PDB file of C-alpha atoms in Angstrom:
ATOM      1  CA  MET A   1     -16.146-192.899  80.051  1.00  0.00           C
ATOM      2  CA  LYS A   2     -17.287-196.484  79.409  1.00  0.00           C
ATOM      3  CA  SER A   3     -15.062-199.030  78.326  1.00  0.00           C
ATOM      4  CA  ALA A   4     -15.962-202.701  76.804  1.00  0.00           C
ATOM      5  CA  VAL A   5     -13.861-205.980  76.603  1.00  0.00           C
ATOM      6  CA  VAL A   6     -14.926-208.347  73.640  1.00  0.00           C
ATOM      7  CA  GLN A   7     -14.400-212.056  74.892  1.00  0.00           C
ATOM      8  CA  LEU A   8     -13.916-215.118  72.620  1.00  0.00           C
ATOM      9  CA  PRO A   9     -13.234-218.374  72.815  1.00  0.00           C
ATOM     10  CA  GLY A  10      -9.354-219.217  73.390  1.00  0.00           C
ATOM     11  CA  LEU A  11      -8.728-215.420  74.575  1.00  0.00           C
ATOM     12  CA  ASN A  12      -7.166-215.512  78.171  1.00  0.00           C
ATOM     13  CA  ARG A  13      -5.907-212.418  79.050  1.00  0.00           C
ATOM     14  CA  ASP A  14      -9.506-210.924  79.648  1.00  0.00           C
ATOM     15  CA  ARG A  15      -9.636-210.648  82.986  1.00  0.00           C
ATOM     16  CA  ASP A  16      -6.469-209.437  83.350  1.00  0.00           C
ATOM     17  CA  MET A  17      -7.522-206.614  80.727  1.00  0.00           C
ATOM     18  CA  ILE A  18     -10.653-206.088  83.010  1.00  0.00           C
ATOM     19  CA  ALA A  19      -8.770-205.698  86.101  1.00  0.00           C
ATOM     20  CA  ALA A  20      -6.451-203.072  84.900  1.00  0.00           C
ATOM     21  CA  LEU A  21      -9.550-201.004  83.408  1.00  0.00           C
ATOM     22  CA  THR A  22     -11.323-201.345  86.648  1.00  0.00           C
ATOM     23  CA  LYS A  23      -8.275-199.882  88.434  1.00  0.00           C
ATOM     24  CA  ILE A  24      -7.451-197.027  86.241  1.00  0.00           C
ATOM     25  CA  SER A  25     -10.946-195.821  85.473  1.00  0.00           C
ATOM     26  CA  GLY A  26     -12.695-196.747  88.536  1.00  0.00           C
ATOM     27  CA  LYS A  27     -15.165-198.501  86.791  1.00  0.00           C
ATOM     28  CA  ALA A  28     -15.688-202.044  85.413  1.00  0.00           C
ATOM     29  CA  PRO A  29     -15.848-202.688  81.884  1.00  0.00           C
ATOM     30  CA  ILE A  30     -18.907-204.398  80.165  1.00  0.00           C
ATOM     31  CA  THR A  31     -17.881-207.828  78.653  1.00  0.00           C
ATOM     32  CA  VAL A  32     -19.180-208.251  75.022  1.00  0.00           C
ATOM     33  CA  TRP A  33     -19.459-211.873  73.401  1.00  0.00           C
ATOM     34  CA  GLN A  34     -18.304-212.463  70.360  1.00  0.00           C
ATOM     35  CA  THR A  35     -21.824-213.187  68.967  1.00  0.00           C
ATOM     36  CA  GLU A  36     -23.077-209.980  69.504  1.00  0.00           C
ATOM     37  CA  THR A  37     -23.790-207.480  66.608  1.00  0.00           C
ATOM     38  CA  THR A  38     -24.485-204.047  68.414  1.00  0.00           C
ATOM     39  CA  ILE A  39     -22.033-202.515  71.121  1.00  0.00           C
ATOM     40  CA  PRO A  40     -23.694-199.624  73.279  1.00  0.00           C
ATOM     41  CA  ASP A  41     -23.795-196.419  72.361  1.00  0.00           C
ATOM     42  CA  ASP A  42     -22.020-194.819  75.719  1.00  0.00           C
ATOM     43  CA  VAL A  43     -18.748-196.979  75.156  1.00  0.00           C
ATOM     44  CA  ASP A  44     -16.011-194.995  74.376  1.00  0.00           C
ATOM     45  CA  LEU A  45     -13.184-197.737  74.247  1.00  0.00           C
ATOM     46  CA  ILE A  46     -13.833-201.183  73.045  1.00  0.00           C
ATOM     47  CA  VAL A  47     -10.577-203.399  73.813  1.00  0.00           C
ATOM     48  CA  ILE A  48      -9.936-206.967  72.464  1.00  0.00           C
ATOM     49  CA  PRO A  49      -7.446-208.282  74.763  1.00  0.00           C
ATOM     50  CA  GLY A  50      -4.841-211.008  74.117  1.00  0.00           C
ATOM     51  CA  GLY A  51      -5.026-214.854  74.171  1.00  0.00           C
ATOM     52  CA  PHE A  52      -5.121-217.952  71.539  1.00  0.00           C
ATOM     53  CA  SER A  53      -8.734-217.255  70.093  1.00  0.00           C
ATOM     54  CA  TYR A  54     -10.070-220.064  68.105  1.00  0.00           C
ATOM     55  CA  GLY A  55      -6.612-221.864  69.273  1.00  0.00           C
ATOM     56  CA  ASP A  56      -4.579-220.110  66.323  1.00  0.00           C
ATOM     57  CA  TYR A  57      -6.191-222.298  63.923  1.00  0.00           C
ATOM     58  CA  LEU A  58      -5.693-221.125  60.416  1.00  0.00           C
ATOM     59  CA  ARG A  59      -3.893-217.939  61.444  1.00  0.00           C
ATOM     60  CA  CYS A  60      -3.615-215.656  64.435  1.00  0.00           C
ATOM     61  CA  GLY A  61      -6.814-213.799  64.961  1.00  0.00           C
ATOM     62  CA  ALA A  62      -7.732-215.018  61.062  1.00  0.00           C
ATOM     63  CA  ILE A  63     -11.400-216.713  62.705  1.00  0.00           C
ATOM     64  CA  ALA A  64     -11.968-214.310  65.442  1.00  0.00           C
ATOM     65  CA  ALA A  65     -11.781-211.306  62.515  1.00  0.00           C
ATOM     66  CA  ARG A  66     -14.677-213.199  61.052  1.00  0.00           C
ATOM     67  CA  MET A  67     -16.919-213.087  64.020  1.00  0.00           C
ATOM     68  CA  PRO A  68     -20.051-211.076  64.204  1.00  0.00           C
ATOM     69  CA  VAL A  69     -18.768-208.786  66.799  1.00  0.00           C
ATOM     70  CA  MET A  70     -16.178-207.436  64.633  1.00  0.00           C
ATOM     71  CA  GLN A  71     -18.718-205.846  62.431  1.00  0.00           C
ATOM     72  CA  ALA A  72     -19.843-203.992  65.058  1.00  0.00           C
ATOM     73  CA  ILE A  73     -16.346-203.176  65.913  1.00  0.00           C
ATOM     74  CA  LYS A  74     -15.932-201.927  62.482  1.00  0.00           C
ATOM     75  CA  GLU A  75     -18.921-199.765  62.304  1.00  0.00           C
ATOM     76  CA  LYS A  76     -17.767-198.851  65.785  1.00  0.00           C
ATOM     77  CA  ALA A  77     -14.216-197.310  64.796  1.00  0.00           C
ATOM     78  CA  GLU A  78     -15.609-195.816  61.495  1.00  0.00           C
ATOM     79  CA  LYS A  79     -17.415-193.582  64.085  1.00  0.00           C
ATOM     80  CA  GLY A  80     -14.509-192.374  65.989  1.00  0.00           C
ATOM     81  CA  VAL A  81     -14.647-194.772  69.025  1.00  0.00           C
ATOM     82  CA  LYS A  82     -11.641-196.050  70.150  1.00  0.00           C
ATOM     83  CA  VAL A  83     -10.227-199.336  69.593  1.00  0.00           C
ATOM     84  CA  LEU A  84      -7.488-201.342  71.534  1.00  0.00           C
ATOM     85  CA  GLY A  85      -6.069-204.540  70.261  1.00  0.00           C
ATOM     86  CA  VAL A  86      -3.436-206.304  72.378  1.00  0.00           C
ATOM     87  CA  CYS A  87      -1.313-209.400  71.392  1.00  0.00           C
ATOM     88  CA  ASN A  88      -3.983-211.580  69.530  1.00  0.00           C
ATOM     89  CA  GLY A  89      -6.329-208.394  69.741  1.00  0.00           C
ATOM     90  CA  PHE A  90      -3.755-207.088  67.850  1.00  0.00           C
ATOM     91  CA  GLN A  91      -3.648-210.281  65.254  1.00  0.00           C
ATOM     92  CA  ILE A  92      -7.377-209.919  64.886  1.00  0.00           C
ATOM     93  CA  LEU A  93      -7.189-206.101  64.226  1.00  0.00           C
ATOM     94  CA  VAL A  94      -5.108-206.582  61.234  1.00  0.00           C
ATOM     95  CA  GLU A  95      -7.183-209.692  59.977  1.00  0.00           C
ATOM     96  CA  ALA A  96      -9.672-207.769  60.436  1.00  0.00           C
ATOM     97  CA  GLY A  97      -8.502-205.020  58.427  1.00  0.00           C
ATOM     98  CA  LEU A  98      -9.084-202.388  60.802  1.00  0.00           C
ATOM     99  CA  LEU A  99      -5.239-201.871  60.509  1.00  0.00           C
ATOM    100  CA  PRO A 100      -2.965-202.388  58.025  1.00  0.00           C
ATOM    101  CA  GLY A 101      -0.455-205.266  57.542  1.00  0.00           C
ATOM    102  CA  ALA A 102       0.172-208.459  58.862  1.00  0.00           C
ATOM    103  CA  LEU A 103       1.803-210.574  62.012  1.00  0.00           C
ATOM    104  CA  MET A 104       3.959-213.541  61.477  1.00  0.00           C
ATOM    105  CA  MET A 105       5.496-216.030  63.217  1.00  0.00           C
ATOM    106  CA  ASN A 106       8.875-214.632  65.262  1.00  0.00           C
ATOM    107  CA  ALA A 107      11.873-214.988  63.440  1.00  0.00           C
ATOM    108  CA  SER A 108      13.572-216.906  66.073  1.00  0.00           C
ATOM    109  CA  LEU A 109      10.408-219.365  65.426  1.00  0.00           C
ATOM    110  CA  LYS A 110      10.383-219.465  69.329  1.00  0.00           C
ATOM    111  CA  PHE A 111       7.399-218.237  71.323  1.00  0.00           C
ATOM    112  CA  VAL A 112       9.185-215.292  73.667  1.00  0.00           C
ATOM    113  CA  CYS A 113       7.836-214.235  77.190  1.00  0.00           C
ATOM    114  CA  LYS A 114      10.052-211.593  78.673  1.00  0.00           C
ATOM    115  CA  GLU A 115      10.042-207.930  79.017  1.00  0.00           C
ATOM    116  CA  VAL A 116      11.059-205.047  76.482  1.00  0.00           C
ATOM    117  CA  LYS A 117      11.533-201.694  76.155  1.00  0.00           C
ATOM    118  CA  LEU A 118       9.205-199.906  73.955  1.00  0.00           C
ATOM    119  CA  GLU A 119       9.954-196.070  72.315  1.00  0.00           C
ATOM    120  CA  VAL A 120       6.744-193.739  72.405  1.00  0.00           C
ATOM    121  CA  VAL A 121       7.188-192.384  68.888  1.00  0.00           C
ATOM    122  CA  ASN A 122       4.168-190.892  68.640  1.00  0.00           C
ATOM    123  CA  ALA A 123       2.629-189.325  71.915  1.00  0.00           C
ATOM    124  CA  GLU A 124       0.043-187.409  70.170  1.00  0.00           C
ATOM    125  CA  THR A 125      -2.445-190.258  69.806  1.00  0.00           C
ATOM    126  CA  ASP A 126      -5.867-190.917  72.076  1.00  0.00           C
ATOM    127  CA  PHE A 127      -3.355-193.728  73.371  1.00  0.00           C
ATOM    128  CA  THR A 128      -0.424-192.190  74.419  1.00  0.00           C
ATOM    129  CA  ARG A 129      -1.003-188.545  75.736  1.00  0.00           C
ATOM    130  CA  ALA A 130       0.550-189.303  78.911  1.00  0.00           C
ATOM    131  CA  TYR A 131       3.393-190.255  77.707  1.00  0.00           C
ATOM    132  CA  GLU A 132       6.146-187.878  76.185  1.00  0.00           C
ATOM    133  CA  LYS A 133       7.658-188.226  72.386  1.00  0.00           C
ATOM    134  CA  GLY A 134      10.568-190.278  72.342  1.00  0.00           C
ATOM    135  CA  GLN A 135      10.143-191.583  75.942  1.00  0.00           C
ATOM    136  CA  VAL A 136      11.543-195.248  76.689  1.00  0.00           C
ATOM    137  CA  ILE A 137       9.127-197.907  78.766  1.00  0.00           C
ATOM    138  CA  ARG A 138       9.143-201.097  79.609  1.00  0.00           C
ATOM    139  CA  CYS A 139       6.369-203.523  78.802  1.00  0.00           C
ATOM    140  CA  PRO A 140       6.088-207.096  78.558  1.00  0.00           C
ATOM    141  CA  VAL A 141       5.748-209.087  75.627  1.00  0.00           C
ATOM    142  CA  ALA A 142       4.174-212.794  75.197  1.00  0.00           C
ATOM    143  CA  HIS A 143       3.488-214.133  71.873  1.00  0.00           C
ATOM    144  CA  HIS A 144       4.847-216.422  68.939  1.00  0.00           C
ATOM    145  CA  GLU A 145       3.375-214.504  65.849  1.00  0.00           C
ATOM    146  CA  GLY A 146       4.374-210.754  66.431  1.00  0.00           C
ATOM    147  CA  ASN A 147       6.646-210.516  63.320  1.00  0.00           C
ATOM    148  CA  TYR A 148       4.866-207.096  62.109  1.00  0.00           C
ATOM    149  CA  PHE A 149       5.251-207.078  58.179  1.00  0.00           C
ATOM    150  CA  VAL A 150       3.922-204.311  55.920  1.00  0.00           C
ATOM    151  CA  ASP A 151       4.655-203.604  52.225  1.00  0.00           C
ATOM    152  CA  ALA A 152       7.148-200.512  51.812  1.00  0.00           C
ATOM    153  CA  GLU A 153       4.772-198.396  50.361  1.00  0.00           C
ATOM    154  CA  THR A 154       2.245-198.615  53.182  1.00  0.00           C
ATOM    155  CA  LEU A 155       5.244-198.554  55.668  1.00  0.00           C
ATOM    156  CA  ASN A 156       6.161-195.059  53.857  1.00  0.00           C
ATOM    157  CA  SER A 157       2.776-193.575  54.080  1.00  0.00           C
ATOM    158  CA  MET A 158       2.085-194.888  58.108  1.00  0.00           C
ATOM    159  CA  ASN A 159       6.020-193.618  59.096  1.00  0.00           C
ATOM    160  CA  GLY A 160       4.413-189.815  57.551  1.00  0.00           C
ATOM    161  CA  ASN A 161       0.761-190.027  59.097  1.00  0.00           C
ATOM    162  CA  GLY A 162       2.231-191.094  62.329  1.00  0.00           C
ATOM    163  CA  GLN A 163       1.163-194.086  62.518  1.00  0.00           C
ATOM    164  CA  VAL A 164       3.544-196.170  64.216  1.00  0.00           C
ATOM    165  CA  VAL A 165       2.708-195.390  67.867  1.00  0.00           C
ATOM    166  CA  PHE A 166       5.612-197.888  69.548  1.00  0.00           C
ATOM    167  CA  ARG A 167       8.997-199.393  68.366  1.00  0.00           C
ATOM    168  CA  TYR A 168      11.114-201.802  70.310  1.00  0.00           C
ATOM    169  CA  ALA A 169      13.836-200.095  71.600  1.00  0.00           C
ATOM    170  CA  GLU A 170      17.510-200.564  72.588  1.00  0.00           C
ATOM    171  CA  GLY A 171      17.993-203.674  71.072  1.00  0.00           C
ATOM    172  CA  THR A 172      15.061-205.387  72.531  1.00  0.00           C
ATOM    173  CA  ASN A 173      13.034-206.340  69.093  1.00  0.00           C
ATOM    174  CA  PRO A 174      11.866-210.022  70.280  1.00  0.00           C
ATOM    175  CA  ASN A 175      10.387-211.138  66.881  1.00  0.00           C
ATOM    176  CA  GLY A 176      12.287-209.308  64.044  1.00  0.00           C
ATOM    177  CA  ALA A 177       9.256-206.935  63.173  1.00  0.00           C
ATOM    178  CA  ILE A 178      10.030-204.842  60.135  1.00  0.00           C
ATOM    179  CA  GLU A 179      11.596-201.160  61.553  1.00  0.00           C
ATOM    180  CA  ASP A 180      11.191-202.778  65.301  1.00  0.00           C
ATOM    181  CA  ILE A 181       7.576-201.744  65.118  1.00  0.00           C
ATOM    182  CA  ALA A 182       5.663-202.675  68.278  1.00  0.00           C
ATOM    183  CA  GLY A 183       2.150-201.191  68.020  1.00  0.00           C
ATOM    184  CA  VAL A 184       0.418-198.959  65.282  1.00  0.00           C
ATOM    185  CA  VAL A 185      -2.929-196.526  64.700  1.00  0.00           C
ATOM    186  CA  ASN A 186      -5.132-196.351  61.620  1.00  0.00           C
ATOM    187  CA  ALA A 187      -4.928-193.512  59.470  1.00  0.00           C
ATOM    188  CA  ARG A 188      -7.569-192.092  61.763  1.00  0.00           C
ATOM    189  CA  GLY A 189      -5.794-192.666  65.030  1.00  0.00           C
ATOM    190  CA  ASN A 190      -8.529-193.946  66.782  1.00  0.00           C
ATOM    191  CA  VAL A 191      -7.671-197.958  66.463  1.00  0.00           C
ATOM    192  CA  LEU A 192      -4.482-198.951  68.431  1.00  0.00           C
ATOM    193  CA  GLY A 193      -2.758-202.545  67.789  1.00  0.00           C
ATOM    194  CA  MET A 194       0.001-203.535  70.060  1.00  0.00           C
ATOM    195  CA  MET A 195       1.702-206.957  70.714  1.00  0.00           C
ATOM    196  CA  PRO A 196       3.223-205.672  74.469  1.00  0.00           C
ATOM    197  CA  HIS A 197       0.883-206.358  77.076  1.00  0.00           C
ATOM    198  CA  PRO A 198       0.504-202.974  78.938  1.00  0.00           C
ATOM    199  CA  GLU A 199      -2.186-204.462  81.105  1.00  0.00           C
ATOM    200  CA  ASN A 200       0.192-206.413  82.698  1.00  0.00           C
ATOM    201  CA  LEU A 201       2.345-203.269  83.922  1.00  0.00           C
ATOM    202  CA  ILE A 202       0.171-200.862  85.825  1.00  0.00           C
ATOM    203  CA  GLU A 203       0.880-201.242  89.309  1.00  0.00           C
ATOM    204  CA  ALA A 204       3.903-201.606  92.088  1.00  0.00           C
ATOM    205  CA  ALA A 205       2.720-205.607  92.252  1.00  0.00           C
ATOM    206  CA  HIS A 206       3.752-206.039  88.799  1.00  0.00           C
ATOM    207  CA  GLY A 207       7.093-204.459  89.373  1.00  0.00           C
ATOM    208  CA  GLY A 208       6.112-200.992  87.580  1.00  0.00           C
ATOM    209  CA  SER A 209       3.304-198.765  86.170  1.00  0.00           C
ATOM    210  CA  ASP A 210       4.911-198.183  82.498  1.00  0.00           C
ATOM    211  CA  GLY A 211       1.398-199.207  80.928  1.00  0.00           C
ATOM    212  CA  ARG A 212      -0.581-197.490  83.101  1.00  0.00           C
ATOM    213  CA  GLY A 213      -0.703-194.513  80.941  1.00  0.00           C
ATOM    214  CA  ILE A 214      -1.862-196.044  77.789  1.00  0.00           C
ATOM    215  CA  PHE A 215      -5.190-196.919  79.652  1.00  0.00           C
ATOM    216  CA  ALA A 216      -5.008-193.345  81.432  1.00  0.00           C
ATOM    217  CA  SER A 217      -4.778-191.422  77.669  1.00  0.00           C
ATOM    218  CA  ALA A 218      -7.905-193.724  76.448  1.00  0.00           C
ATOM    219  CA  LEU A 219      -9.744-193.692  79.204  1.00  0.00           C
ATOM    220  CA  ASP A 220      -9.291-189.710  79.424  1.00  0.00           C
ATOM    221  CA  VAL A 221      -7.944-190.456  83.284  1.00  0.00           C
ATOM    222  CA  ILE A 222      -4.673-188.622  83.143  1.00  0.00           C
ATOM    223  CA  ALA A 223      -3.835-187.532  86.483  1.00  0.00           C
ATOM    224  CA  ALA A 224      -2.796-183.936  86.278  1.00  0.00           C
TER     225      ALA A 224
ATOM    226  CA  MET B   1      -5.338-224.750  47.855  1.00  0.00           C
ATOM    227  CA  THR B   2      -2.328-224.082  48.535  1.00  0.00           C
ATOM    228  CA  VAL B   3      -1.230-220.843  50.036  1.00  0.00           C
ATOM    229  CA  THR B   4       2.414-220.049  50.486  1.00  0.00           C
ATOM    230  CA  LEU B   5       3.926-216.351  51.561  1.00  0.00           C
ATOM    231  CA  LYS B   6       4.898-214.573  49.358  1.00  0.00           C
ATOM    232  CA  ASN B   7       8.173-213.802  47.499  1.00  0.00           C
ATOM    233  CA  GLY B   8       9.904-210.934  49.458  1.00  0.00           C
ATOM    234  CA  VAL B   9       8.172-211.814  52.844  1.00  0.00           C
ATOM    235  CA  LEU B  10      10.901-213.725  55.319  1.00  0.00           C
ATOM    236  CA  ASP B  11       9.850-217.138  55.971  1.00  0.00           C
ATOM    237  CA  PRO B  12      11.865-218.179  58.780  1.00  0.00           C
ATOM    238  CA  GLN B  13      10.183-221.513  58.970  1.00  0.00           C
ATOM    239  CA  GLY B  14      11.317-222.044  55.080  1.00  0.00           C
ATOM    240  CA  LYS B  15      14.759-221.375  56.433  1.00  0.00           C
ATOM    241  CA  ALA B  16      14.724-223.579  59.147  1.00  0.00           C
ATOM    242  CA  ILE B  17      13.349-226.506  56.829  1.00  0.00           C
ATOM    243  CA  GLU B  18      16.321-225.672  54.275  1.00  0.00           C
ATOM    244  CA  GLY B  19      19.121-225.745  56.806  1.00  0.00           C
ATOM    245  CA  ALA B  20      17.697-228.761  58.068  1.00  0.00           C
ATOM    246  CA  LEU B  21      17.562-230.323  54.393  1.00  0.00           C
ATOM    247  CA  GLY B  22      21.529-229.237  54.061  1.00  0.00           C
ATOM    248  CA  SER B  23      22.701-230.362  57.286  1.00  0.00           C
ATOM    249  CA  LEU B  24      20.703-234.040  56.222  1.00  0.00           C
ATOM    250  CA  GLY B  25      23.295-233.869  53.103  1.00  0.00           C
ATOM    251  CA  PHE B  26      20.765-232.600  51.111  1.00  0.00           C
ATOM    252  CA  GLU B  27      22.641-230.055  48.799  1.00  0.00           C
ATOM    253  CA  GLY B  28      21.594-227.799  46.621  1.00  0.00           C
ATOM    254  CA  VAL B  29      17.984-226.725  48.109  1.00  0.00           C
ATOM    255  CA  HIS B  30      17.034-222.827  47.562  1.00  0.00           C
ATOM    256  CA  GLN B  31      14.345-221.091  48.563  1.00  0.00           C
ATOM    257  CA  ALA B  32      12.615-223.674  50.830  1.00  0.00           C
ATOM    258  CA  ARG B  33       9.104-222.207  51.636  1.00  0.00           C
ATOM    259  CA  GLN B  34       6.536-223.537  54.027  1.00  0.00           C
ATOM    260  CA  GLY B  35       3.005-223.151  53.412  1.00  0.00           C
ATOM    261  CA  LYS B  36      -0.517-224.545  53.769  1.00  0.00           C
ATOM    262  CA  VAL B  37      -2.886-226.998  51.825  1.00  0.00           C
ATOM    263  CA  PHE B  38      -6.713-227.053  52.074  1.00  0.00           C
ATOM    264  CA  ASP B  39      -8.353-230.071  50.548  1.00  0.00           C
ATOM    265  CA  LEU B  40     -12.113-229.750  49.776  1.00  0.00           C
ATOM    266  CA  GLU B  41     -15.131-231.191  48.566  1.00  0.00           C
ATOM    267  CA  LEU B  42     -17.621-229.317  46.637  1.00  0.00           C
ATOM    268  CA  ASP B  43     -21.087-230.379  45.538  1.00  0.00           C
ATOM    269  CA  THR B  44     -20.549-228.489  42.549  1.00  0.00           C
ATOM    270  CA  THR B  45     -19.906-230.248  39.184  1.00  0.00           C
ATOM    271  CA  ASP B  46     -19.810-226.893  37.489  1.00  0.00           C
ATOM    272  CA  LYS B  47     -15.961-226.503  37.223  1.00  0.00           C
ATOM    273  CA  ALA B  48     -16.266-222.467  36.712  1.00  0.00           C
ATOM    274  CA  LYS B  49     -18.314-221.873  39.788  1.00  0.00           C
ATOM    275  CA  ALA B  50     -16.342-223.947  41.439  1.00  0.00           C
ATOM    276  CA  GLU B  51     -13.224-221.871  40.657  1.00  0.00           C
ATOM    277  CA  ALA B  52     -15.058-218.880  41.552  1.00  0.00           C
ATOM    278  CA  ASP B  53     -16.273-219.811  44.474  1.00  0.00           C
ATOM    279  CA  LEU B  54     -12.404-221.513  45.825  1.00  0.00           C
ATOM    280  CA  LYS B  55     -10.932-217.734  44.820  1.00  0.00           C
ATOM    281  CA  ALA B  56     -13.415-216.069  47.165  1.00  0.00           C
ATOM    282  CA  MET B  57     -12.810-218.356  50.000  1.00  0.00           C
ATOM    283  CA  CYS B  58      -9.125-217.783  49.759  1.00  0.00           C
ATOM    284  CA  GLU B  59      -9.275-213.808  49.506  1.00  0.00           C
ATOM    285  CA  LYS B  60     -11.993-213.802  52.436  1.00  0.00           C
ATOM    286  CA  LEU B  61     -10.740-216.271  54.760  1.00  0.00           C
ATOM    287  CA  LEU B  62      -7.910-219.229  53.651  1.00  0.00           C
ATOM    288  CA  ALA B  63      -5.160-216.743  52.874  1.00  0.00           C
ATOM    289  CA  ASN B  64      -3.769-213.327  54.133  1.00  0.00           C
ATOM    290  CA  THR B  65      -3.170-211.742  51.144  1.00  0.00           C
ATOM    291  CA  VAL B  66      -1.006-208.962  52.499  1.00  0.00           C
ATOM    292  CA  ILE B  67       1.989-211.711  53.170  1.00  0.00           C
ATOM    293  CA  GLU B  68       0.240-214.837  51.163  1.00  0.00           C
ATOM    294  CA  ASN B  69      -0.224-216.249  47.292  1.00  0.00           C
ATOM    295  CA  TYR B  70      -2.518-218.801  46.964  1.00  0.00           C
ATOM    296  CA  THR B  71      -3.153-221.381  43.561  1.00  0.00           C
ATOM    297  CA  ILE B  72      -5.678-223.465  42.996  1.00  0.00           C
ATOM    298  CA  ALA B  73      -6.284-226.869  41.412  1.00  0.00           C
ATOM    299  CA  ILE B  74      -9.597-228.849  40.499  1.00  0.00           C
ATOM    300  CA  ASP B  75      -9.738-232.343  39.773  1.00  0.00           C
TER     301      ASP B  75
END
């Protein structure tokens, strides 16, 4: 299982993401710069990490979503390659049209940096098989624009298709997201976007490893 | 081009501004919405072409039509 981490100016969680992927798969991911127009064929998982691409100018993720590498990622996603976007990565995926909805400013108007609880709503995706449906995990968040919004009709079909993968649980919704949505997949199920940072909760030194399951699932290294 | 959040999409910044205006004593202010204004100079003198180009710019980049509306004014 080979993974790739996308790098764009202003992303700053790429090193954390590379460390998480390396520790969990035992193999360092390759890095892909924004101007690259192809991604190697043997890559099975593409990760867009968090940060502030292009300084969050215009809208978070808007400019990054229009860089050449995103076209390559779209083509890979259409072929079924797994794509994970965390935080700014999630914002980039919705701006690129790879995921439905939009991420708006937090209802509190404040940047939130804290730990939340997530309910695993769908444990049958490529990213959540390590968990059980309904399981509640801990996960850190750090964002200013994580307030997920989608129109009622799309939301309805997403709920029906199991596209809502994570919800903030136990009253921990930090941003006002509609129906407490923290993470969603596309209809095919191979593209996941989530605001929380699972890469920052993968080992004892982080104070827990609840986020590990997302990478273990996506990298196909779930312990028996 | 002016880009604002669609009706029905909660605008927390608009709400905060409405509250601040109220606290300054401006009464009767409702539905405050915050948006963005883009001023561009175009080489073309063809108004129809300018309008078509500006519309495409809004659709492709300047507005996120999932949550935002835009209006175009040319002079």
